[in-house]
Tab-separated table of C-alpha atoms and ligand atoms in Angstrom:
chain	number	residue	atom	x	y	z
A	118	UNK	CA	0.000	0.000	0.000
A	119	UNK	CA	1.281	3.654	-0.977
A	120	UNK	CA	2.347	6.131	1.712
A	121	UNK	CA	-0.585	8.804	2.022
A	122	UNK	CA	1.918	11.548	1.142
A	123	UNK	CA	-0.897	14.402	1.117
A	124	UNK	CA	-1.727	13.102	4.744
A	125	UNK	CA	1.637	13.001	5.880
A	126	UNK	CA	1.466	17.010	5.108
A	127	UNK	CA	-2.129	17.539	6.376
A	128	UNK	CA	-3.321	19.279	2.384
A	129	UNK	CA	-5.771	18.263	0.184
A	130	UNK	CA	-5.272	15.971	-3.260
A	131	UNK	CA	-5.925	19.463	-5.018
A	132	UNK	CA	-3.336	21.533	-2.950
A	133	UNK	CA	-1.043	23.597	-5.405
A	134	UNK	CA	2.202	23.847	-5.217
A	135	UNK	CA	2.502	27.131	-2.676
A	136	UNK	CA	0.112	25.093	-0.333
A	137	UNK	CA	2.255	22.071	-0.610
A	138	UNK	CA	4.983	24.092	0.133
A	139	UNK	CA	3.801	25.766	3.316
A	140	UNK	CA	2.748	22.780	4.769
A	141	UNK	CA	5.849	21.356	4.984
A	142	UNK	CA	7.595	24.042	6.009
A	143	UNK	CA	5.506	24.744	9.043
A	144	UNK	CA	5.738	20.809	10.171
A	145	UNK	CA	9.517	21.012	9.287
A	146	UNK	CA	9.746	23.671	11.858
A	147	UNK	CA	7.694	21.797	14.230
A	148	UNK	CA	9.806	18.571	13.945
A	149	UNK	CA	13.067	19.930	12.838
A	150	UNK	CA	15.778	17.549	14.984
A	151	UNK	CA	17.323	20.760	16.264
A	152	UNK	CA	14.214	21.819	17.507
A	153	UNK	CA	12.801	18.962	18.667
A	154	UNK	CA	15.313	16.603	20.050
A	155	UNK	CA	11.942	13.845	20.499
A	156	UNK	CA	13.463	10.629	18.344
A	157	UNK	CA	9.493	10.094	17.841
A	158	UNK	CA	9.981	13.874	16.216
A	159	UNK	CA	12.917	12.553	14.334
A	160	UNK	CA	11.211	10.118	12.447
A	161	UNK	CA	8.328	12.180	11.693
A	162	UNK	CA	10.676	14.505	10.236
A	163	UNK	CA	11.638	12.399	7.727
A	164	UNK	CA	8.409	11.562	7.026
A	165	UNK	CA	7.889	15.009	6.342
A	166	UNK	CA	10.488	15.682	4.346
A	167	UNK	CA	9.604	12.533	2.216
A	168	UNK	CA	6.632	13.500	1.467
A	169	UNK	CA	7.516	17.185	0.484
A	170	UNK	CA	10.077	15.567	-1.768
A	171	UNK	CA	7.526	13.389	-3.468
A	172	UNK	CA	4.887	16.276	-3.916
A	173	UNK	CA	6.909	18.787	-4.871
A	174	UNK	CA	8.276	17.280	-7.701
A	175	UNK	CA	5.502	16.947	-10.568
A	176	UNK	CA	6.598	14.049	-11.959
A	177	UNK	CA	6.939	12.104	-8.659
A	178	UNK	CA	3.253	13.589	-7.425
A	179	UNK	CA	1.921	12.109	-10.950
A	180	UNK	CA	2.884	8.482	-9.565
A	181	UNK	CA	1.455	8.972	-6.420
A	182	UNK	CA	-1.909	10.257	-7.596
A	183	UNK	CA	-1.760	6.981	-10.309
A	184	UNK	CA	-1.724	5.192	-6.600
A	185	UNK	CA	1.727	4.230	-6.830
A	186	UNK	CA	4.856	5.284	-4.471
A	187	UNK	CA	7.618	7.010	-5.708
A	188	UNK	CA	10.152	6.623	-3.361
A	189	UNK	CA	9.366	2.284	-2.545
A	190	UNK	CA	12.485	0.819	-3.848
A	191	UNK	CA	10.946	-0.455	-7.585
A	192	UNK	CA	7.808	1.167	-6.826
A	193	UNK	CA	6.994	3.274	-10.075
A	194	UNK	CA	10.347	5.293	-9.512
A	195	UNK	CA	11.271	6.722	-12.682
A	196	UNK	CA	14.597	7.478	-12.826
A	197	UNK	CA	14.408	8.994	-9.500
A	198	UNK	CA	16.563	12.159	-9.147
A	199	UNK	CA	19.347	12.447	-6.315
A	200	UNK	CA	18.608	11.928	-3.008
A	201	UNK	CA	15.437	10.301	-3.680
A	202	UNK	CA	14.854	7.990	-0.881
A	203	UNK	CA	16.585	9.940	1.256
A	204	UNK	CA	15.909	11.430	4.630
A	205	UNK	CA	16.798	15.013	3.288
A	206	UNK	CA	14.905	16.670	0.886
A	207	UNK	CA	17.510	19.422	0.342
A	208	UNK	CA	19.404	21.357	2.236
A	209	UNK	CA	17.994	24.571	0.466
A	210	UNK	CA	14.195	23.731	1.894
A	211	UNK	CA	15.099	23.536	5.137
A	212	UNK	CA	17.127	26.496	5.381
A	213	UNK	CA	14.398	28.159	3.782
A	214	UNK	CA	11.971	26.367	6.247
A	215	UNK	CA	14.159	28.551	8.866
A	216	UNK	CA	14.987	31.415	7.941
A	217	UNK	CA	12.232	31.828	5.222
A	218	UNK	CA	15.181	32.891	2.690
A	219	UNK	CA	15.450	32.425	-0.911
A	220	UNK	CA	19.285	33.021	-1.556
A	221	UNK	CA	21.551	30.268	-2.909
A	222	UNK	CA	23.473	28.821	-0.548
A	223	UNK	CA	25.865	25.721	-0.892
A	224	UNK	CA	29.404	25.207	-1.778
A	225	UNK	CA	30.323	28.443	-3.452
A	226	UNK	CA	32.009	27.908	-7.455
A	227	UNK	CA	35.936	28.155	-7.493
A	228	UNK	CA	35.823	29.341	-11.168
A	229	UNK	CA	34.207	33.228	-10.907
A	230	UNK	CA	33.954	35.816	-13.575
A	231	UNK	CA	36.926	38.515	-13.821
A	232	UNK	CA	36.786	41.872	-12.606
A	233	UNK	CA	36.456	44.708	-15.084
A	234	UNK	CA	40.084	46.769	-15.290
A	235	UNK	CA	40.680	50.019	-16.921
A	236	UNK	CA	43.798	51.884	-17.930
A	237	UNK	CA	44.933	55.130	-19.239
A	238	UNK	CA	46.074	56.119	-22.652
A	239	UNK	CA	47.724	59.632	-23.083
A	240	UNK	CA	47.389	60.834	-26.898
A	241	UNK	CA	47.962	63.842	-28.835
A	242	UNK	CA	45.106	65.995	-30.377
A	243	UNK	CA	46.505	64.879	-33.531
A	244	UNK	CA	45.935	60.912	-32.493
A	245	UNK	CA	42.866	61.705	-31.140
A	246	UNK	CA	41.035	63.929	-34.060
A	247	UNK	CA	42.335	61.188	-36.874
A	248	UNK	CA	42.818	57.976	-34.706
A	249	UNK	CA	45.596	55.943	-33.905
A	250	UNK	CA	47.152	52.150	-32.928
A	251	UNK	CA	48.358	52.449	-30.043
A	252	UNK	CA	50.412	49.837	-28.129
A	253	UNK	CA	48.951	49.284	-24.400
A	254	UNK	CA	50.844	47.739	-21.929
A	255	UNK	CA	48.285	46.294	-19.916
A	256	UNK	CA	48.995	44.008	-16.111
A	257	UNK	CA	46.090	41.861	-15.636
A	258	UNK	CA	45.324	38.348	-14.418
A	259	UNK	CA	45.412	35.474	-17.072
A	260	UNK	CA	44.920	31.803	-17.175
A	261	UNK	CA	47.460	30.148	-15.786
A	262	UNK	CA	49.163	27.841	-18.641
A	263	UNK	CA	50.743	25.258	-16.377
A	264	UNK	CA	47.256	23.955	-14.760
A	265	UNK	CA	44.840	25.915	-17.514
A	266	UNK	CA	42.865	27.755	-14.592
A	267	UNK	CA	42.210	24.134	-12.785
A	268	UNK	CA	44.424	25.287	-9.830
A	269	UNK	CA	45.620	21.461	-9.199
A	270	UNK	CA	48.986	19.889	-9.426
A	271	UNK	CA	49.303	18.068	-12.975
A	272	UNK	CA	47.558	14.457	-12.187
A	273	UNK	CA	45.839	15.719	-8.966
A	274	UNK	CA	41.854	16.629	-8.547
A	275	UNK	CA	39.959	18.795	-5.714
A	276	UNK	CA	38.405	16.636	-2.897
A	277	UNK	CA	35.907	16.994	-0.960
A	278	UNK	CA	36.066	18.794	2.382
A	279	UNK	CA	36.073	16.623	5.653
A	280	UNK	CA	34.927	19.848	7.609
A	281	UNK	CA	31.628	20.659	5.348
A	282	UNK	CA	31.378	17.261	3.609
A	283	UNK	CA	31.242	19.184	0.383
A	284	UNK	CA	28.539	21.837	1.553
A	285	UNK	CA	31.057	25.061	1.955
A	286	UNK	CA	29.368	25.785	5.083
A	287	UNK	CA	28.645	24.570	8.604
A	288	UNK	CA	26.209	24.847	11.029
A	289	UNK	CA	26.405	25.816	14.491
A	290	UNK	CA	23.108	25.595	17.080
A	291	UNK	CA	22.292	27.844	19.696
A	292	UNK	CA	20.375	28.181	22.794
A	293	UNK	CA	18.409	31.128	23.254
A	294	UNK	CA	15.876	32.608	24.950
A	295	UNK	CA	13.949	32.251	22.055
A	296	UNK	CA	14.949	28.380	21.545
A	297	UNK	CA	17.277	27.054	19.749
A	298	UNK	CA	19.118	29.035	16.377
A	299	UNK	CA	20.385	27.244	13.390
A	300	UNK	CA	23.150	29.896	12.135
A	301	UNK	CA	25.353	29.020	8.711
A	302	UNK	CA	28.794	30.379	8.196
A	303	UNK	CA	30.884	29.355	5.126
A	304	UNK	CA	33.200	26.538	6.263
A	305	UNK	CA	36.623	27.991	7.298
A	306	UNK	CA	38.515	25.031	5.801
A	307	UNK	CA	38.076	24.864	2.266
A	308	UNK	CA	37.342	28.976	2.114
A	309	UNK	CA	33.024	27.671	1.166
A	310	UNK	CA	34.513	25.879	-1.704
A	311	UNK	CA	33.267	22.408	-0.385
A	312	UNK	CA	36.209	21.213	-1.813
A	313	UNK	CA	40.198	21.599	-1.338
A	314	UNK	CA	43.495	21.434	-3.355
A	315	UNK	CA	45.747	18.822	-1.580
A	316	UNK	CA	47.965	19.717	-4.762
A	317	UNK	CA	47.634	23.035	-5.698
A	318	UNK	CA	49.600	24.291	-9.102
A	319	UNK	CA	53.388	25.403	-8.530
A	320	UNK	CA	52.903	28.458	-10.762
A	321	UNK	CA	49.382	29.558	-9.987
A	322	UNK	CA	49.342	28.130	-6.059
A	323	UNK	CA	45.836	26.909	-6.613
A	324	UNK	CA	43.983	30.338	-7.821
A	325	UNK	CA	43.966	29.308	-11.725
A	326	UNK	CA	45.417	32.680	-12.524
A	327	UNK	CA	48.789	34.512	-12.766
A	328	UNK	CA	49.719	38.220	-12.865
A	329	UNK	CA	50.948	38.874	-16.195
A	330	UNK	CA	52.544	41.726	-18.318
A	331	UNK	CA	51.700	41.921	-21.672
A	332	UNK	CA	51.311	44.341	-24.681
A	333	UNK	CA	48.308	44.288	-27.255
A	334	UNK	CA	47.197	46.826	-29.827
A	335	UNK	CA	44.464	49.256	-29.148
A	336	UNK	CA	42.733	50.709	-32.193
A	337	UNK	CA	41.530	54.234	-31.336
A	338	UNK	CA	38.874	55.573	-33.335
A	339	UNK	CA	38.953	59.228	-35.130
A	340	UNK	CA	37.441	61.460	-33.101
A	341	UNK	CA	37.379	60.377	-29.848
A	342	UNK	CA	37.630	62.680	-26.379
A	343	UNK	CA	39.094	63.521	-23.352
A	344	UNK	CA	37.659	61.110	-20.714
A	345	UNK	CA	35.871	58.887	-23.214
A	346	UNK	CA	36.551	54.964	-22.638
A	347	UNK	CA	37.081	52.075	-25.094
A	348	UNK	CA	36.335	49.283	-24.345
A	349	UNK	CA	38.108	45.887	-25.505
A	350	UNK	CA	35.866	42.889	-24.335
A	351	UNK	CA	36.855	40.329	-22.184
A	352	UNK	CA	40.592	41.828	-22.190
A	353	UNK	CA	40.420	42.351	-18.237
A	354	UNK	CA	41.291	40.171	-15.222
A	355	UNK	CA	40.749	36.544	-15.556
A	356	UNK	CA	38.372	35.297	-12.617
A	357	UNK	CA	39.404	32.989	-10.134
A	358	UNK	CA	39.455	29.549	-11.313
A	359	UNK	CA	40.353	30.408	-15.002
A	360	UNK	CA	36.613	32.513	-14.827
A	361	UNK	CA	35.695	34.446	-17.474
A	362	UNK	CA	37.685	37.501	-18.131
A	363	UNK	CA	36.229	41.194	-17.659
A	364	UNK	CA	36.341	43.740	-20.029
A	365	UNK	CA	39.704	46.193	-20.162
A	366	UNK	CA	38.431	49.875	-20.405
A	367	UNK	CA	41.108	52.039	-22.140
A	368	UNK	CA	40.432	55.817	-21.000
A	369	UNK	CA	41.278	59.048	-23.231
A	370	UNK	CA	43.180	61.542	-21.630
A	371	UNK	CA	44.199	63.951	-24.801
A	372	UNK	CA	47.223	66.063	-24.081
A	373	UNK	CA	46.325	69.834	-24.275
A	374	UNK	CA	48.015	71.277	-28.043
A	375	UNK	CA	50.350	73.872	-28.084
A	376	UNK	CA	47.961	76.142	-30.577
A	377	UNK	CA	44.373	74.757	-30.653
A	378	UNK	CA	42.059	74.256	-28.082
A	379	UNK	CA	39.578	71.291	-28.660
A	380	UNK	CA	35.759	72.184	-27.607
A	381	UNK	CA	33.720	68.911	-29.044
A	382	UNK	CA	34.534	68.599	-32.633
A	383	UNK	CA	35.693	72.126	-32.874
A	384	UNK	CA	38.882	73.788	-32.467
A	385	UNK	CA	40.093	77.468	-31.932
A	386	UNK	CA	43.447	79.269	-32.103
A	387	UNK	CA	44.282	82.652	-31.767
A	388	UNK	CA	46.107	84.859	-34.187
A	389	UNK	CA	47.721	88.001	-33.410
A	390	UNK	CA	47.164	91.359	-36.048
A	391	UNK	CA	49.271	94.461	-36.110
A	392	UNK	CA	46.741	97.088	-35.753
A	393	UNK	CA	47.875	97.982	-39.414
A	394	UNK	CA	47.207	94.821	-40.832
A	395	UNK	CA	43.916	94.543	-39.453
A	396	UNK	CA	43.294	98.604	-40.550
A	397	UNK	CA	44.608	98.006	-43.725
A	398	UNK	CA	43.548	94.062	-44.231
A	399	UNK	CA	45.694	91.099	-44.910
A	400	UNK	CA	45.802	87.728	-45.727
A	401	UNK	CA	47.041	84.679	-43.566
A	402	UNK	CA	48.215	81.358	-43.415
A	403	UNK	CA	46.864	78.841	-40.962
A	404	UNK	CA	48.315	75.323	-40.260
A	405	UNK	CA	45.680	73.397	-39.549
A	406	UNK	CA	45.416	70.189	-38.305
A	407	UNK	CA	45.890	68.647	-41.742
A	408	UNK	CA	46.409	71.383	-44.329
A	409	UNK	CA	47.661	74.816	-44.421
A	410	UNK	CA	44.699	77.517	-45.295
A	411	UNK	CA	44.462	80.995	-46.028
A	412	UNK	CA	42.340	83.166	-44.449
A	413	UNK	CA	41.354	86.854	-45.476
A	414	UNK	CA	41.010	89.289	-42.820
A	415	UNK	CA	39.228	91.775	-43.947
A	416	UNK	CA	40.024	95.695	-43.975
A	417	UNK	CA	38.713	97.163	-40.665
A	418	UNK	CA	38.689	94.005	-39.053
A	419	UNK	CA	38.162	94.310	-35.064
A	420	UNK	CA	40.001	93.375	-31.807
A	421	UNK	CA	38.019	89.504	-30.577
A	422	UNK	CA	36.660	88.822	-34.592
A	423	UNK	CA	36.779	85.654	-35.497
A	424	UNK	CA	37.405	83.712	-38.883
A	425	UNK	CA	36.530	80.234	-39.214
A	426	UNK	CA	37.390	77.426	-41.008
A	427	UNK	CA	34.773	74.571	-41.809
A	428	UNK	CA	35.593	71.222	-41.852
A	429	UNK	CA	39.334	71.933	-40.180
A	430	UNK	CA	38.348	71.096	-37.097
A	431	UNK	CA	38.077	67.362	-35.684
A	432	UNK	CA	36.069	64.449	-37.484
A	433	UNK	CA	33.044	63.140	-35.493
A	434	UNK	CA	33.087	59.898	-33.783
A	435	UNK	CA	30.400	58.842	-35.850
A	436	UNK	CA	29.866	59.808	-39.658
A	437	UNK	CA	32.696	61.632	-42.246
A	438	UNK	CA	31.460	64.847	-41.167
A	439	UNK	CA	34.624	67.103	-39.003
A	440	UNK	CA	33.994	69.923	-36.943
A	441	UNK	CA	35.187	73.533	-37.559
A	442	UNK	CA	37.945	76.039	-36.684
A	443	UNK	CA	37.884	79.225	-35.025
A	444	UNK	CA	40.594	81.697	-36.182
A	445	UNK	CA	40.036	84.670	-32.729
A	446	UNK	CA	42.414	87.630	-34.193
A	447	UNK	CA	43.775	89.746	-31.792
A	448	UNK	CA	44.624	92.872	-33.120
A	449	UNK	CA	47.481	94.546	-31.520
A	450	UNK	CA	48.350	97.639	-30.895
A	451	UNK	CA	52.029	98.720	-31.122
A	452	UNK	CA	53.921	99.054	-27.586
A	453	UNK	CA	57.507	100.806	-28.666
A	454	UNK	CA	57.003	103.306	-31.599
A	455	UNK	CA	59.683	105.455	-33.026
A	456	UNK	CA	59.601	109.419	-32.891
A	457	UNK	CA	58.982	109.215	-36.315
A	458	UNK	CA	56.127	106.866	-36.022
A	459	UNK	CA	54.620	108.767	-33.289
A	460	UNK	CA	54.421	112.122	-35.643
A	461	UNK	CA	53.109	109.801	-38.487
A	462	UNK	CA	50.086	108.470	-35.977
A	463	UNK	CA	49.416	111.941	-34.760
A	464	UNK	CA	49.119	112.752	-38.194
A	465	UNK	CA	46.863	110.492	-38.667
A	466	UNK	CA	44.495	110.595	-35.606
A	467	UNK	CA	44.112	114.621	-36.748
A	468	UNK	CA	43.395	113.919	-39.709
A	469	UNK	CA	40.504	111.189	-38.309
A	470	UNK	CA	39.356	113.887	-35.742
A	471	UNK	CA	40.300	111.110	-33.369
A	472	UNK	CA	42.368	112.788	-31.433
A	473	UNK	CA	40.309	111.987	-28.223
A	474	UNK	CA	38.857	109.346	-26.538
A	475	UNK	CA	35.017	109.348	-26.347
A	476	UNK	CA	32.994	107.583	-24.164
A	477	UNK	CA	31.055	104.312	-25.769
A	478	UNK	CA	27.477	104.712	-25.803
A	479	UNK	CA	26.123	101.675	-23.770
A	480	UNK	CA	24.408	100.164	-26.534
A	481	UNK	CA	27.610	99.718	-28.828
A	482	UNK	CA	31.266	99.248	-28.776
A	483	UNK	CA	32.483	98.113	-25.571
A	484	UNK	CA	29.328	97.201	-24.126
A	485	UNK	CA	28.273	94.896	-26.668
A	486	UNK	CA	32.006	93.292	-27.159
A	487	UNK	CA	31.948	92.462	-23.073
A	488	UNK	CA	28.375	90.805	-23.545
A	489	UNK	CA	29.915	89.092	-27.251
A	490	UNK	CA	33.048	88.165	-23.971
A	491	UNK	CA	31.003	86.664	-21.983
A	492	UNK	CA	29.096	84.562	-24.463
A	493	UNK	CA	32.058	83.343	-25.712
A	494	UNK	CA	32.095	85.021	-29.359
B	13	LIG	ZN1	48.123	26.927	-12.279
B	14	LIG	ZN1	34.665	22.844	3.932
C-alpha cells in the first residue's frame, strides 16, 4: 500500500504547489531535529520531508496520484533524481523552512567571472582627431598555462572537504531565549569551496590565474575625447578559477596642443594682427590640423573677430562629417614706436578727428564686445 503523502502534510489531493509548500515548512519547523530533540519527532521529520520531496516534484506527485509510491524501492520510480529515498529533501528547503530565505546557498564555485580593469592612454590631439594604434601595456590576471585555470597539481583533482562534507558551510546551534538558532557560516577550511586542493599548481598556487605583463594593440577611433573609454571585451582580469575575463576599459586623456584648443569637434586658435594689418587688411596662413589655409582678414577688421574654417576642425566619432575652426584675431596695438612713427600716428588721428577718446554709448562698442566676452564670441 502507498504512503498517504498528502496526509503526511495535512493538504488536500488538489493543494497547489505554494500550499504544498507551506505545509511542509511549518511541520519542518515543528519537527526539525534541532528543535525537537523527540526521536518520535525525528522520524516524523523524515516523514515530512519525504513527502515534500515526493509532492513537490511533478513528476513524482503524478505516480502517487496513479496510486503508486515514488520513493518504494521499484515502486513506479522513474529514474528517481538524487537523493530520492533519502531522509533530506535538500538542504535549500530547510534552510528556507528557517529562515524563510530564498538566496543560494551551498558550496560556493571556485571558477568566478573577472573583474572589469581600466587603464589610461595619453594621446595627442593629432591621435585623437584622426585615430591611432596604439600599443597598451596592460597588467592583468590570465589563465594560468601550467594547470589551464584548474588550480591542481598536474595528475591531482579537488576533494571533498572533511569539515563541510562538500557543503562550503557549517552549522552551528544555539540556545536562546527564544529556543534554539540554526546559524550558517561558510566553512573555514576549504574557504566555502566544499572542496580543497591537496595539490595546488606550482605556478598559480591553486587560484587558476597569474599576474601577467603583456602588450596588445588598441585601435583608437577618429574622433574620440578627453575622458571617453574604449572598451576591448573580455581583455580584463581573468576570474578565479580560469573565470571568465572582464572587459579592459582604455580611457582618453588627450594632451592639451600647443595652438588649438579642442571644444567637441571644434577647435580654436588665436592669431595676433598688427593694428595695421587689421586697418589696412591682410591675408594669412593657418596650419591646420591637416592642411595649411588661407584666411582673409578683412580691412577694418576688429580686436576679438573671429574667422573660421569649416571642416578643419576634428572628425566626429560617428559619420565623415569634421567639426570647424575658429581663427580669434587679436589685433594689436604697437607698444615701442619710433619718434617718427609717433608724428606719423598723430598725423593720422588729426586727420581722423580722433584725437580723443570718447565715451562708448552703452548700446555699442564696448558694451556689446563684453556681452559678445562673456558669451564666448
Ligand atoms: Zn596553475
Ligand atoms: Zn569545507
Amino acid at each position: 500500500m502507498a504512503k498517504d503523502y498528502y496526509g503526511i502534510l495535512g493538504v488536500h489531493k488538489d493543494a497547489t504547489a505554494d500550499d504544498i509548500k507551506r505545509a511542509y515548512r511549518k511541520l519542518a519547523r515543528q519537527y526539525h531535529p534541532d528543535v525537537n530533540p523527540d526521536p518520535e519527532a525525528q522520524d516524523r521529520f523524515k516523514e515530512i520531508n519525504a513527502a515534500y520531496e515526493v509532492l513537490s516534484d511533478d513528476h513524482k506527485r503524478q505516480i502517487v496520484d496513479l496510486g503508486g509510491d515514488p520513493l518504494a524501492p521499484g515502486g513506479g520510480g522513474m529514474g528517481g533524481g538524487p537523493g530520492a529515498g533519502g531522509p533530506f529533501v535538500g538542504f535549500q528547503d530547510i534552510m528556507d523552512a528557517f529562515f524563510g530565505g530564498a538566496s543560494a546557498r551551498g558550496p560556493r564555485p571556485r571558477v568566478r567571472p573577472g573583474a572589469d580593469a581600466i587603464i589610461r592612454l595619453d594621446l595627442e590631439l593629432q591621435e585623437t582627431a584622426f585615430g591611432v594604434e596604439a600599443p597598451l601595456t596592460v597588467d592583468t590576471a590570465v589563465l594560468c598555462s601550467t594547470c589551464s585555470g584548474a588550480g591542481t597539481a598536474a595528475g591531482t583533482h579537488p576533494v571533498t572537504c572533511d569539515i563541510c562534507h562538500g557543503k562550503g558551510e557549517v552549522q552551528s546551534v544555539q540556545r536562546t531565549f527564544l529556543g534554539q538558532v540554526v546559524s550558517t557560516r561558510p566553512c573555514a577550511a576549504c574557504q566555502g569551496f566544499g572542496t580543497t586542493i591537496p595539490h595546488p599548481c606550482a605556478t598559480c598556487g591553486g587560484e587558476g590565474r597569474v599576474r601577467t605583463r603583456r602588450t596588445l594593440t588598441v585601435k583608437i577611433p577618429a574622433g574620440v575625447e578627453d575622458g571617453m573609454r574604449i572598451r576591448l571585451a573580455q581583455q580584463g582580469e581573468v576570474g578565479p578559477g580560469g573565470g571568465q575575463p572582464g572587459d579592459l576599459y582604455v580611457e582618453i586623456h588627450e594632451r592639451p596642443h600647443d595652438v588649438f584648443a579642442r571644444k567637441g569637434n571644434d577647435l580654436h586658435c588665436k592669431v595676433t594682427v598688427p593694428m595695421t594689418a587689421a586697418a589696412l587688411g591682410t591675408r594669412l596662413t593657418i596650419k591646420t590640423l591637416d592642411t595649411e589655409e588661407q584666411v582673409d582678414v578683412k580691412a577694418g577688421t576688429q580686436a576679438g573677430a573671429t574667422v573660421r574654417i569649416k571642416g578643419r576642425g576634428v572628425p566626429h566619432l560617428r559619420g565623415s562629417a569634421r567639426g570647424d575652426l575658429f581663427v580669434h584675431l587679436d589685433v594689436r596695438t604697437p607698444t615701442k614706436i619710433t619718434p617718427e612713427q609717433e608724428r606719423m600716428l598723430r598725423e593720422f588721428a588729426k586727420s581722423r578727428g580722433e584725437e580723443m577718446a570718447e565715451l562708448a554709448k552703452q548700446t555699442g562698442g564696448f558694451f556689446s564686445s563684453l556681452r559678445n566676452a562673456f558669451n564666448g564670441h
